Amino acid sequence: MPAPWTVGRIVDTAASVDAGYRTAFLLSAALLGTTGLLAVWRPRPERDALVLAAEAPRLKERCAQNRSKGPAK
């Protein structure tokens, strides 16, 4: 995972350990805030429902084909 490595690099290259952890914490907070805003802004339930409804027949067919093959070995 890149997160522990990244935090370690930030702490190692900072002027002090406190400054390194502060920077790593602020970076994590900025990433969390950005992804949180994207999670609130990006989903469109009406559009997603239309897309899923359009794909439903194809997905049902694929499920039926998989069921007819039997359990995986």
PDB file with SEQRES, HELIX, SHEET and CRYST1 records, atoms N, CA, C and O in Angstrom:
SEQRES   1 A   73  MET PRO ALA PRO TRP THR VAL GLY ARG ILE VAL ASP THR          
SEQRES   2 A   73  ALA ALA SER VAL ASP ALA GLY TYR ARG THR ALA PHE LEU          
SEQRES   3 A   73  LEU SER ALA ALA LEU LEU GLY THR THR GLY LEU LEU ALA          
SEQRES   4 A   73  VAL TRP ARG PRO ARG PRO GLU ARG ASP ALA LEU VAL LEU          
SEQRES   5 A   73  ALA ALA GLU ALA PRO ARG LEU LYS GLU ARG CYS ALA GLN          
SEQRES   6 A   73  ASN ARG SER LYS GLY PRO ALA LYS                              
HELIX    1 AA1 PRO A    2  THR A   13  1                                  12    
HELIX    2 AA2 VAL A   17  TRP A   41  1                                  25    
HELIX    3 AA3 PRO A   45  LYS A   69  1                                  25    
CRYST1    1.000    1.000    1.000  90.00  90.00  90.00 P 1           1          
ATOM      1  N   MET A   1       0.841  -1.182   0.000  1.00  0.00           N  
ATOM      2  CA  MET A   1       0.000   0.000   0.000  1.00  0.00           C  
ATOM      3  C   MET A   1       0.884   1.243   0.000  1.00  0.00           C  
ATOM      4  O   MET A   1       1.879   1.307   0.722  1.00  0.00           O  
ATOM      5  N   PRO A   2       0.525   2.203  -0.793  1.00  0.00           N  
ATOM      6  CA  PRO A   2       1.356   3.405  -0.887  1.00  0.00           C  
ATOM      7  C   PRO A   2       1.192   4.372   0.286  1.00  0.00           C  
ATOM      8  O   PRO A   2       2.070   5.206   0.502  1.00  0.00           O  
ATOM      9  N   ALA A   3       0.116   4.291   1.038  1.00  0.00           N  
ATOM     10  CA  ALA A   3      -0.119   5.278   2.100  1.00  0.00           C  
ATOM     11  C   ALA A   3       0.959   5.250   3.187  1.00  0.00           C  
ATOM     12  O   ALA A   3       1.487   6.314   3.511  1.00  0.00           O  
ATOM     13  N   PRO A   4       1.316   4.104   3.769  1.00  0.00           N  
ATOM     14  CA  PRO A   4       2.366   4.127   4.797  1.00  0.00           C  
ATOM     15  C   PRO A   4       3.710   4.602   4.245  1.00  0.00           C  
ATOM     16  O   PRO A   4       4.448   5.320   4.919  1.00  0.00           O  
ATOM     17  N   TRP A   5       4.014   4.200   3.035  1.00  0.00           N  
ATOM     18  CA  TRP A   5       5.270   4.632   2.423  1.00  0.00           C  
ATOM     19  C   TRP A   5       5.268   6.142   2.232  1.00  0.00           C  
ATOM     20  O   TRP A   5       6.260   6.812   2.520  1.00  0.00           O  
ATOM     21  N   THR A   6       4.148   6.674   1.743  1.00  0.00           N  
ATOM     22  CA  THR A   6       4.044   8.115   1.506  1.00  0.00           C  
ATOM     23  C   THR A   6       4.170   8.894   2.806  1.00  0.00           C  
ATOM     24  O   THR A   6       4.890   9.890   2.867  1.00  0.00           O  
ATOM     25  N   VAL A   7       3.480   8.448   3.838  1.00  0.00           N  
ATOM     26  CA  VAL A   7       3.570   9.135   5.134  1.00  0.00           C  
ATOM     27  C   VAL A   7       4.996   9.063   5.660  1.00  0.00           C  
ATOM     28  O   VAL A   7       5.514  10.048   6.185  1.00  0.00           O  
ATOM     29  N   GLY A   8       5.623   7.923   5.527  1.00  0.00           N  
ATOM     30  CA  GLY A   8       7.007   7.788   5.975  1.00  0.00           C  
ATOM     31  C   GLY A   8       7.938   8.733   5.234  1.00  0.00           C  
ATOM     32  O   GLY A   8       8.817   9.348   5.838  1.00  0.00           O  
ATOM     33  N   ARG A   9       7.747   8.846   3.932  1.00  0.00           N  
ATOM     34  CA  ARG A   9       8.591   9.776   3.155  1.00  0.00           C  
ATOM     35  C   ARG A   9       8.355  11.218   3.574  1.00  0.00           C  
ATOM     36  O   ARG A   9       9.300  11.999   3.682  1.00  0.00           O  
ATOM     37  N   ILE A  10       7.098  11.575   3.811  1.00  0.00           N  
ATOM     38  CA  ILE A  10       6.783  12.938   4.236  1.00  0.00           C  
ATOM     39  C   ILE A  10       7.418  13.237   5.586  1.00  0.00           C  
ATOM     40  O   ILE A  10       8.015  14.298   5.774  1.00  0.00           O  
ATOM     41  N   VAL A  11       7.293  12.311   6.520  1.00  0.00           N  
ATOM     42  CA  VAL A  11       7.855  12.510   7.862  1.00  0.00           C  
ATOM     43  C   VAL A  11       9.381  12.566   7.796  1.00  0.00           C  
ATOM     44  O   VAL A  11      10.001  13.394   8.464  1.00  0.00           O  
ATOM     45  N   ASP A  12       9.984  11.693   6.999  1.00  0.00           N  
ATOM     46  CA  ASP A  12      11.448  11.667   6.899  1.00  0.00           C  
ATOM     47  C   ASP A  12      12.023  12.928   6.275  1.00  0.00           C  
ATOM     48  O   ASP A  12      13.100  13.376   6.670  1.00  0.00           O  
ATOM     49  N   THR A  13      11.322  13.507   5.305  1.00  0.00           N  
ATOM     50  CA  THR A  13      11.877  14.668   4.611  1.00  0.00           C  
ATOM     51  C   THR A  13      11.477  16.001   5.241  1.00  0.00           C  
ATOM     52  O   THR A  13      11.965  17.049   4.816  1.00  0.00           O  
ATOM     53  N   ALA A  14      10.612  15.982   6.230  1.00  0.00           N  
ATOM     54  CA  ALA A  14      10.176  17.228   6.868  1.00  0.00           C  
ATOM     55  C   ALA A  14      11.272  17.757   7.793  1.00  0.00           C  
ATOM     56  O   ALA A  14      12.197  17.036   8.168  1.00  0.00           O  
ATOM     57  N   ALA A  15      11.141  19.033   8.147  1.00  0.00           N  
ATOM     58  CA  ALA A  15      12.119  19.673   9.034  1.00  0.00           C  
ATOM     59  C   ALA A  15      12.100  19.034  10.419  1.00  0.00           C  
ATOM     60  O   ALA A  15      13.142  18.937  11.068  1.00  0.00           O  
ATOM     61  N   SER A  16      10.934  18.601  10.875  1.00  0.00           N  
ATOM     62  CA  SER A  16      10.821  17.907  12.161  1.00  0.00           C  
ATOM     63  C   SER A  16       9.760  16.819  12.029  1.00  0.00           C  
ATOM     64  O   SER A  16       8.982  16.801  11.076  1.00  0.00           O  
ATOM     65  N   VAL A  17       9.747  15.924  12.993  1.00  0.00           N  
ATOM     66  CA  VAL A  17       8.761  14.843  12.974  1.00  0.00           C  
ATOM     67  C   VAL A  17       7.360  15.430  13.085  1.00  0.00           C  
ATOM     68  O   VAL A  17       6.441  14.998  12.389  1.00  0.00           O  
ATOM     69  N   ASP A  18       7.199  16.428  13.974  1.00  0.00           N  
ATOM     70  CA  ASP A  18       5.882  17.060  14.129  1.00  0.00           C  
ATOM     71  C   ASP A  18       5.404  17.677  12.820  1.00  0.00           C  
ATOM     72  O   ASP A  18       4.246  17.511  12.437  1.00  0.00           O  
ATOM     73  N   ALA A  19       6.289  18.383  12.141  1.00  0.00           N  
ATOM     74  CA  ALA A  19       5.926  19.014  10.869  1.00  0.00           C  
ATOM     75  C   ALA A  19       5.581  17.956   9.822  1.00  0.00           C  
ATOM     76  O   ALA A  19       4.667  18.156   9.022  1.00  0.00           O  
ATOM     77  N   GLY A  20       6.298  16.843   9.818  1.00  0.00           N  
ATOM     78  CA  GLY A  20       6.020  15.773   8.870  1.00  0.00           C  
ATOM     79  C   GLY A  20       4.658  15.151   9.090  1.00  0.00           C  
ATOM     80  O   GLY A  20       3.905  14.931   8.141  1.00  0.00           O  
ATOM     81  N   TYR A  21       4.342  14.868  10.346  1.00  0.00           N  
ATOM     82  CA  TYR A  21       3.028  14.290  10.636  1.00  0.00           C  
ATOM     83  C   TYR A  21       1.919  15.295  10.363  1.00  0.00           C  
ATOM     84  O   TYR A  21       0.842  14.913   9.905  1.00  0.00           O  
ATOM     85  N   ARG A  22       2.163  16.575  10.637  1.00  0.00           N  
ATOM     86  CA  ARG A  22       1.167  17.604  10.355  1.00  0.00           C  
ATOM     87  C   ARG A  22       0.895  17.661   8.840  1.00  0.00           C  
ATOM     88  O   ARG A  22      -0.257  17.718   8.409  1.00  0.00           O  
ATOM     89  N   THR A  23       1.950  17.645   8.062  1.00  0.00           N  
ATOM     90  CA  THR A  23       1.798  17.682   6.605  1.00  0.00           C  
ATOM     91  C   THR A  23       1.067  16.438   6.097  1.00  0.00           C  
ATOM     92  O   THR A  23       0.177  16.541   5.253  1.00  0.00           O  
ATOM     93  N   ALA A  24       1.440  15.271   6.607  1.00  0.00           N  
ATOM     94  CA  ALA A  24       0.782  14.028   6.194  1.00  0.00           C  
ATOM     95  C   ALA A  24      -0.701  14.049   6.570  1.00  0.00           C  
ATOM     96  O   ALA A  24      -1.551  13.609   5.797  1.00  0.00           O  
ATOM     97  N   PHE A  25      -1.001  14.563   7.762  1.00  0.00           N  
ATOM     98  CA  PHE A  25      -2.394  14.649   8.199  1.00  0.00           C  
ATOM     99  C   PHE A  25      -3.182  15.597   7.298  1.00  0.00           C  
ATOM    100  O   PHE A  25      -4.303  15.283   6.897  1.00  0.00           O  
ATOM    101  N   LEU A  26      -2.602  16.751   6.979  1.00  0.00           N  
ATOM    102  CA  LEU A  26      -3.297  17.710   6.118  1.00  0.00           C  
ATOM    103  C   LEU A  26      -3.490  17.165   4.709  1.00  0.00           C  
ATOM    104  O   LEU A  26      -4.527  17.397   4.088  1.00  0.00           O  
ATOM    105  N   LEU A  27      -2.501  16.447   4.206  1.00  0.00           N  
ATOM    106  CA  LEU A  27      -2.650  15.816   2.894  1.00  0.00           C  
ATOM    107  C   LEU A  27      -3.778  14.788   2.910  1.00  0.00           C  
ATOM    108  O   LEU A  27      -4.592  14.731   1.987  1.00  0.00           O  
ATOM    109  N   SER A  28      -3.819  13.981   3.960  1.00  0.00           N  
ATOM    110  CA  SER A  28      -4.894  12.985   4.085  1.00  0.00           C  
ATOM    111  C   SER A  28      -6.256  13.663   4.183  1.00  0.00           C  
ATOM    112  O   SER A  28      -7.225  13.206   3.578  1.00  0.00           O  
ATOM    113  N   ALA A  29      -6.329  14.747   4.942  1.00  0.00           N  
ATOM    114  CA  ALA A  29      -7.592  15.476   5.084  1.00  0.00           C  
ATOM    115  C   ALA A  29      -8.030  16.066   3.749  1.00  0.00           C  
ATOM    116  O   ALA A  29      -9.214  16.039   3.415  1.00  0.00           O  
ATOM    117  N   ALA A  30      -7.079  16.598   2.984  1.00  0.00           N  
ATOM    118  CA  ALA A  30      -7.414  17.173   1.675  1.00  0.00           C  
ATOM    119  C   ALA A  30      -7.921  16.091   0.721  1.00  0.00           C  
ATOM    120  O   ALA A  30      -8.894  16.307  -0.002  1.00  0.00           O  
ATOM    121  N   LEU A  31      -7.269  14.933   0.716  1.00  0.00           N  
ATOM    122  CA  LEU A  31      -7.721  13.836  -0.148  1.00  0.00           C  
ATOM    123  C   LEU A  31      -9.102  13.335   0.279  1.00  0.00           C  
ATOM    124  O   LEU A  31      -9.955  13.059  -0.564  1.00  0.00           O  
ATOM    125  N   LEU A  32      -9.315  13.220   1.580  1.00  0.00           N  
ATOM    126  CA  LEU A  32     -10.609  12.768   2.084  1.00  0.00           C  
ATOM    127  C   LEU A  32     -11.698  13.777   1.740  1.00  0.00           C  
ATOM    128  O   LEU A  32     -12.790  13.392   1.321  1.00  0.00           O  
ATOM    129  N   GLY A  33     -11.412  15.055   1.913  1.00  0.00           N  
ATOM    130  CA  GLY A  33     -12.397  16.082   1.579  1.00  0.00           C  
ATOM    131  C   GLY A  33     -12.720  16.102   0.104  1.00  0.00           C  
ATOM    132  O   GLY A  33     -13.883  16.230  -0.280  1.00  0.00           O  
ATOM    133  N   THR A  34     -11.698  15.975  -0.728  1.00  0.00           N  
ATOM    134  CA  THR A  34     -11.911  15.975  -2.183  1.00  0.00           C  
ATOM    135  C   THR A  34     -12.756  14.786  -2.608  1.00  0.00           C  
ATOM    136  O   THR A  34     -13.715  14.945  -3.364  1.00  0.00           O  
ATOM    137  N   THR A  35     -12.415  13.602  -2.134  1.00  0.00           N  
ATOM    138  CA  THR A  35     -13.196  12.419  -2.520  1.00  0.00           C  
ATOM    139  C   THR A  35     -14.604  12.468  -1.928  1.00  0.00           C  
ATOM    140  O   THR A  35     -15.548  11.965  -2.538  1.00  0.00           O  
ATOM    141  N   GLY A  36     -14.751  13.067  -0.753  1.00  0.00           N  
ATOM    142  CA  GLY A  36     -16.083  13.234  -0.174  1.00  0.00           C  
ATOM    143  C   GLY A  36     -16.952  14.142  -1.020  1.00  0.00           C  
ATOM    144  O   GLY A  36     -18.123  13.848  -1.259  1.00  0.00           O  
ATOM    145  N   LEU A  37     -16.374  15.252  -1.475  1.00  0.00           N  
ATOM    146  CA  LEU A  37     -17.123  16.161  -2.348  1.00  0.00           C  
ATOM    147  C   LEU A  37     -17.491  15.491  -3.667  1.00  0.00           C  
ATOM    148  O   LEU A  37     -18.598  15.680  -4.172  1.00  0.00           O  
ATOM    149  N   LEU A  38     -16.572  14.713  -4.226  1.00  0.00           N  
ATOM    150  CA  LEU A  38     -16.882  13.980  -5.459  1.00  0.00           C  
ATOM    151  C   LEU A  38     -18.005  12.972  -5.241  1.00  0.00           C  
ATOM    152  O   LEU A  38     -18.855  12.786  -6.111  1.00  0.00           O  
ATOM    153  N   ALA A  39     -18.008  12.326  -4.084  1.00  0.00           N  
ATOM    154  CA  ALA A  39     -19.047  11.338  -3.785  1.00  0.00           C  
ATOM    155  C   ALA A  39     -20.413  11.996  -3.653  1.00  0.00           C  
ATOM    156  O   ALA A  39     -21.432  11.376  -3.958  1.00  0.00           O  
ATOM    157  N   VAL A  40     -20.444  13.239  -3.204  1.00  0.00           N  
ATOM    158  CA  VAL A  40     -21.710  13.954  -3.077  1.00  0.00           C  
ATOM    159  C   VAL A  40     -22.140  14.540  -4.422  1.00  0.00           C  
ATOM    160  O   VAL A  40     -23.327  14.543  -4.747  1.00  0.00           O  
ATOM    161  N   TRP A  41     -21.189  15.028  -5.193  1.00  0.00           N  
ATOM    162  CA  TRP A  41     -21.490  15.739  -6.430  1.00  0.00           C  
ATOM    163  C   TRP A  41     -21.726  14.798  -7.611  1.00  0.00           C  
ATOM    164  O   TRP A  41     -22.588  15.075  -8.444  1.00  0.00           O  
ATOM    165  N   ARG A  42     -20.990  13.704  -7.703  1.00  0.00           N  
ATOM    166  CA  ARG A  42     -20.957  12.873  -8.907  1.00  0.00           C  
ATOM    167  C   ARG A  42     -22.171  11.971  -9.119  1.00  0.00           C  
ATOM    168  O   ARG A  42     -22.656  11.902 -10.249  1.00  0.00           O  
ATOM    169  N   PRO A  43     -22.691  11.279  -8.110  1.00  0.00           N  
ATOM    170  CA  PRO A  43     -23.795  10.342  -8.375  1.00  0.00           C  
ATOM    171  C   PRO A  43     -25.050  11.061  -8.879  1.00  0.00           C  
ATOM    172  O   PRO A  43     -25.409  12.134  -8.393  1.00  0.00           O  
ATOM    173  N   ARG A  44     -25.691  10.456  -9.845  1.00  0.00           N  
ATOM    174  CA  ARG A  44     -26.943  10.961 -10.396  1.00  0.00           C  
ATOM    175  C   ARG A  44     -27.929   9.790 -10.413  1.00  0.00           C  
ATOM    176  O   ARG A  44     -27.943   9.011 -11.366  1.00  0.00           O  
ATOM    177  N   PRO A  45     -28.754   9.658  -9.368  1.00  0.00           N  
ATOM    178  CA  PRO A  45     -29.634   8.493  -9.258  1.00  0.00           C  
ATOM    179  C   PRO A  45     -30.568   8.314 -10.456  1.00  0.00           C  
ATOM    180  O   PRO A  45     -30.809   7.189 -10.893  1.00  0.00           O  
ATOM    181  N   GLU A  46     -31.094   9.418 -10.986  1.00  0.00           N  
ATOM    182  CA  GLU A  46     -32.020   9.287 -12.110  1.00  0.00           C  
ATOM    183  C   GLU A  46     -31.300   8.723 -13.330  1.00  0.00           C  
ATOM    184  O   GLU A  46     -31.805   7.811 -13.984  1.00  0.00           O  
ATOM    185  N   ARG A  47     -30.127   9.261 -13.637  1.00  0.00           N  
ATOM    186  CA  ARG A  47     -29.353   8.785 -14.786  1.00  0.00           C  
ATOM    187  C   ARG A  47     -28.927   7.339 -14.579  1.00  0.00           C  
ATOM    188  O   ARG A  47     -29.036   6.522 -15.493  1.00  0.00           O  
ATOM    189  N   ASP A  48     -28.440   7.015 -13.378  1.00  0.00           N  
ATOM    190  CA  ASP A  48     -27.996   5.652 -13.103  1.00  0.00           C  
ATOM    191  C   ASP A  48     -29.143   4.653 -13.215  1.00  0.00           C  
ATOM    192  O   ASP A  48     -28.947   3.532 -13.685  1.00  0.00           O  
ATOM    193  N   ALA A  49     -30.338   5.055 -12.785  1.00  0.00           N  
ATOM    194  CA  ALA A  49     -31.499   4.165 -12.898  1.00  0.00           C  
ATOM    195  C   ALA A  49     -31.819   3.892 -14.364  1.00  0.00           C  
ATOM    196  O   ALA A  49     -32.147   2.762 -14.727  1.00  0.00           O  
ATOM    197  N   LEU A  50     -31.723   4.927 -15.213  1.00  0.00           N  
ATOM    198  CA  LEU A  50     -31.982   4.728 -16.636  1.00  0.00           C  
ATOM    199  C   LEU A  50     -30.943   3.798 -17.271  1.00  0.00           C  
ATOM    200  O   LEU A  50     -31.283   2.939 -18.084  1.00  0.00           O  
ATOM    201  N   VAL A  51     -29.694   3.976 -16.897  1.00  0.00           N  
ATOM    202  CA  VAL A  51     -28.633   3.121 -17.444  1.00  0.00           C  
ATOM    203  C   VAL A  51     -28.840   1.679 -17.002  1.00  0.00           C  
ATOM    204  O   VAL A  51     -28.729   0.757 -17.811  1.00  0.00           O  
ATOM    205  N   LEU A  52     -29.140   1.482 -15.728  1.00  0.00           N  
ATOM    206  CA  LEU A  52     -29.351   0.122 -15.233  1.00  0.00           C  
ATOM    207  C   LEU A  52     -30.584  -0.515 -15.866  1.00  0.00           C  
ATOM    208  O   LEU A  52     -30.575  -1.708 -16.166  1.00  0.00           O  
ATOM    209  N   ALA A  53     -31.639   0.262 -16.071  1.00  0.00           N  
ATOM    210  CA  ALA A  53     -32.838  -0.278 -16.712  1.00  0.00           C  
ATOM    211  C   ALA A  53     -32.547  -0.691 -18.145  1.00  0.00           C  
ATOM    212  O   ALA A  53     -33.076  -1.694 -18.622  1.00  0.00           O  
ATOM    213  N   ALA A  54     -31.715   0.071 -18.831  1.00  0.00           N  
ATOM    214  CA  ALA A  54     -31.371  -0.270 -20.208  1.00  0.00           C  
ATOM    215  C   ALA A  54     -30.511  -1.534 -20.272  1.00  0.00           C  
ATOM    216  O   ALA A  54     -30.604  -2.298 -21.232  1.00  0.00           O  
ATOM    217  N   GLU A  55     -29.686  -1.752 -19.270  1.00  0.00           N  
ATOM    218  CA  GLU A  55     -28.795  -2.914 -19.261  1.00  0.00           C  
ATOM    219  C   GLU A  55     -29.436  -4.149 -18.650  1.00  0.00           C  
ATOM    220  O   GLU A  55     -28.885  -5.243 -18.773  1.00  0.00           O  
ATOM    221  N   ALA A  56     -30.581  -4.008 -17.995  1.00  0.00           N  
ATOM    222  CA  ALA A  56     -31.187  -5.124 -17.267  1.00  0.00           C  
ATOM    223  C   ALA A  56     -31.444  -6.355 -18.135  1.00  0.00           C  
ATOM    224  O   ALA A  56     -31.100  -7.458 -17.708  1.00  0.00           O  
ATOM    225  N   PRO A  57     -32.024  -6.231 -19.317  1.00  0.00           N  
ATOM    226  CA  PRO A  57     -32.266  -7.449 -20.116  1.00  0.00           C  
ATOM    227  C   PRO A  57     -30.972  -8.205 -20.443  1.00  0.00           C  
ATOM    228  O   PRO A  57     -30.932  -9.433 -20.377  1.00  0.00           O  
ATOM    229  N   ARG A  58     -29.932  -7.472 -20.791  1.00  0.00           N  
ATOM    230  CA  ARG A  58     -28.658  -8.117 -21.124  1.00  0.00           C  
ATOM    231  C   ARG A  58     -28.069  -8.804 -19.894  1.00  0.00           C  
ATOM    232  O   ARG A  58     -27.531  -9.908 -19.989  1.00  0.00           O  
ATOM    233  N   LEU A  59     -28.173  -8.146 -18.743  1.00  0.00           N  
ATOM    234  CA  LEU A  59     -27.642  -8.745 -17.524  1.00  0.00           C  
ATOM    235  C   LEU A  59     -28.427  -9.984 -17.111  1.00  0.00           C  
ATOM    236  O   LEU A  59     -27.846 -10.964 -16.644  1.00  0.00           O  
ATOM    237  N   LYS A  60     -29.754  -9.943 -17.283  1.00  0.00           N  
ATOM    238  CA  LYS A  60     -30.576 -11.113 -16.958  1.00  0.00           C  
ATOM    239  C   LYS A  60     -30.194 -12.288 -17.845  1.00  0.00           C  
ATOM    240  O   LYS A  60     -30.120 -13.426 -17.381  1.00  0.00           O  
ATOM    241  N   GLU A  61     -29.952 -12.011 -19.120  1.00  0.00           N  
ATOM    242  CA  GLU A  61     -29.561 -13.068 -20.048  1.00  0.00           C  
ATOM    243  C   GLU A  61     -28.226 -13.682 -19.632  1.00  0.00           C  
ATOM    244  O   GLU A  61     -28.075 -14.904 -19.641  1.00  0.00           O  
ATOM    245  N   ARG A  62     -27.270 -12.849 -19.272  1.00  0.00           N  
ATOM    246  CA  ARG A  62     -25.969 -13.371 -18.848  1.00  0.00           C  
ATOM    247  C   ARG A  62     -26.085 -14.193 -17.568  1.00  0.00           C  
ATOM    248  O   ARG A  62     -25.411 -15.214 -17.425  1.00  0.00           O  
ATOM    249  N   CYS A  63     -26.931 -13.759 -16.642  1.00  0.00           N  
ATOM    250  CA  CYS A  63     -27.131 -14.525 -15.410  1.00  0.00           C  
ATOM    251  C   CYS A  63     -27.750 -15.882 -15.712  1.00  0.00           C  
ATOM    252  O   CYS A  63     -27.357 -16.897 -15.138  1.00  0.00           O  
ATOM    253  N   ALA A  64     -28.720 -15.890 -16.618  1.00  0.00           N  
ATOM    254  CA  ALA A  64     -29.365 -17.154 -16.989  1.00  0.00           C  
ATOM    255  C   ALA A  64     -28.359 -18.098 -17.640  1.00  0.00           C  
ATOM    256  O   ALA A  64     -28.377 -19.299 -17.371  1.00  0.00           O  
ATOM    257  N   GLN A  65     -27.494 -17.576 -18.481  1.00  0.00           N  
ATOM    258  CA  GLN A  65     -26.471 -18.404 -19.117  1.00  0.00           C  
ATOM    259  C   GLN A  65     -25.512 -18.966 -18.082  1.00  0.00           C  
ATOM    260  O   GLN A  65     -25.121 -20.130 -18.169  1.00  0.00           O  
ATOM    261  N   ASN A  66     -25.133 -18.163 -17.114  1.00  0.00           N  
ATOM    262  CA  ASN A  66     -24.233 -18.651 -16.073  1.00  0.00           C  
ATOM    263  C   ASN A  66     -24.881 -19.702 -15.209  1.00  0.00           C  
ATOM    264  O   ASN A  66     -24.222 -20.655 -14.792  1.00  0.00           O  
ATOM    265  N   ARG A  67     -26.172 -19.548 -14.928  1.00  0.00           N  
ATOM    266  CA  ARG A  67     -26.875 -20.546 -14.120  1.00  0.00           C  
ATOM    267  C   ARG A  67     -26.995 -21.886 -14.855  1.00  0.00           C  
ATOM    268  O   ARG A  67     -26.927 -22.953 -14.245  1.00  0.00           O  
ATOM    269  N   SER A  68     -27.174 -21.806 -16.169  1.00  0.00           N  
ATOM    270  CA  SER A  68     -27.326 -23.036 -16.937  1.00  0.00           C  
ATOM    271  C   SER A  68     -26.027 -23.825 -17.019  1.00  0.00           C  
ATOM    272  O   SER A  68     -26.051 -25.035 -17.244  1.00  0.00           O  
ATOM    273  N   LYS A  69     -24.897 -23.155 -16.840  1.00  0.00           N  
ATOM    274  CA  LYS A  69     -23.606 -23.839 -16.872  1.00  0.00           C  
ATOM    275  C   LYS A  69     -23.371 -24.659 -15.608  1.00  0.00           C  
ATOM    276  O   LYS A  69     -22.557 -25.582 -15.611  1.00  0.00           O  
ATOM    277  N   GLY A  70     -24.065 -24.333 -14.546  1.00  0.00           N  
ATOM    278  CA  GLY A  70     -23.880 -25.047 -13.295  1.00  0.00           C  
ATOM    279  C   GLY A  70     -22.811 -24.401 -12.441  1.00  0.00           C  
ATOM    280  O   GLY A  70     -22.223 -23.391 -12.828  1.00  0.00           O  
ATOM    281  N   PRO A  71     -22.557 -24.984 -11.271  1.00  0.00           N  
ATOM    282  CA  PRO A  71     -21.581 -24.377 -10.363  1.00  0.00           C  
ATOM    283  C   PRO A  71     -20.153 -24.473 -10.926  1.00  0.00           C  
ATOM    284  O   PRO A  71     -19.812 -25.396 -11.666  1.00  0.00           O  
ATOM    285  N   ALA A  72     -19.363 -23.515 -10.556  1.00  0.00           N  
ATOM    286  CA  ALA A  72     -17.966 -23.508 -10.997  1.00  0.00           C  
ATOM    287  C   ALA A  72     -17.206 -24.613 -10.309  1.00  0.00           C  
ATOM    288  O   ALA A  72     -17.468 -24.946  -9.153  1.00  0.00           O  
ATOM    289  N   LYS A  73     -16.262 -25.177 -11.034  1.00  0.00           N  
ATOM    290  CA  LYS A  73     -15.470 -26.277 -10.450  1.00  0.00           C  
ATOM    291  C   LYS A  73     -14.081 -25.829 -10.151  1.00  0.00           C  
ATOM    292  O   LYS A  73     -13.272 -26.615  -9.658  1.00  0.00           O  
TER     293      LYS A  73                                                      
END                                                                             
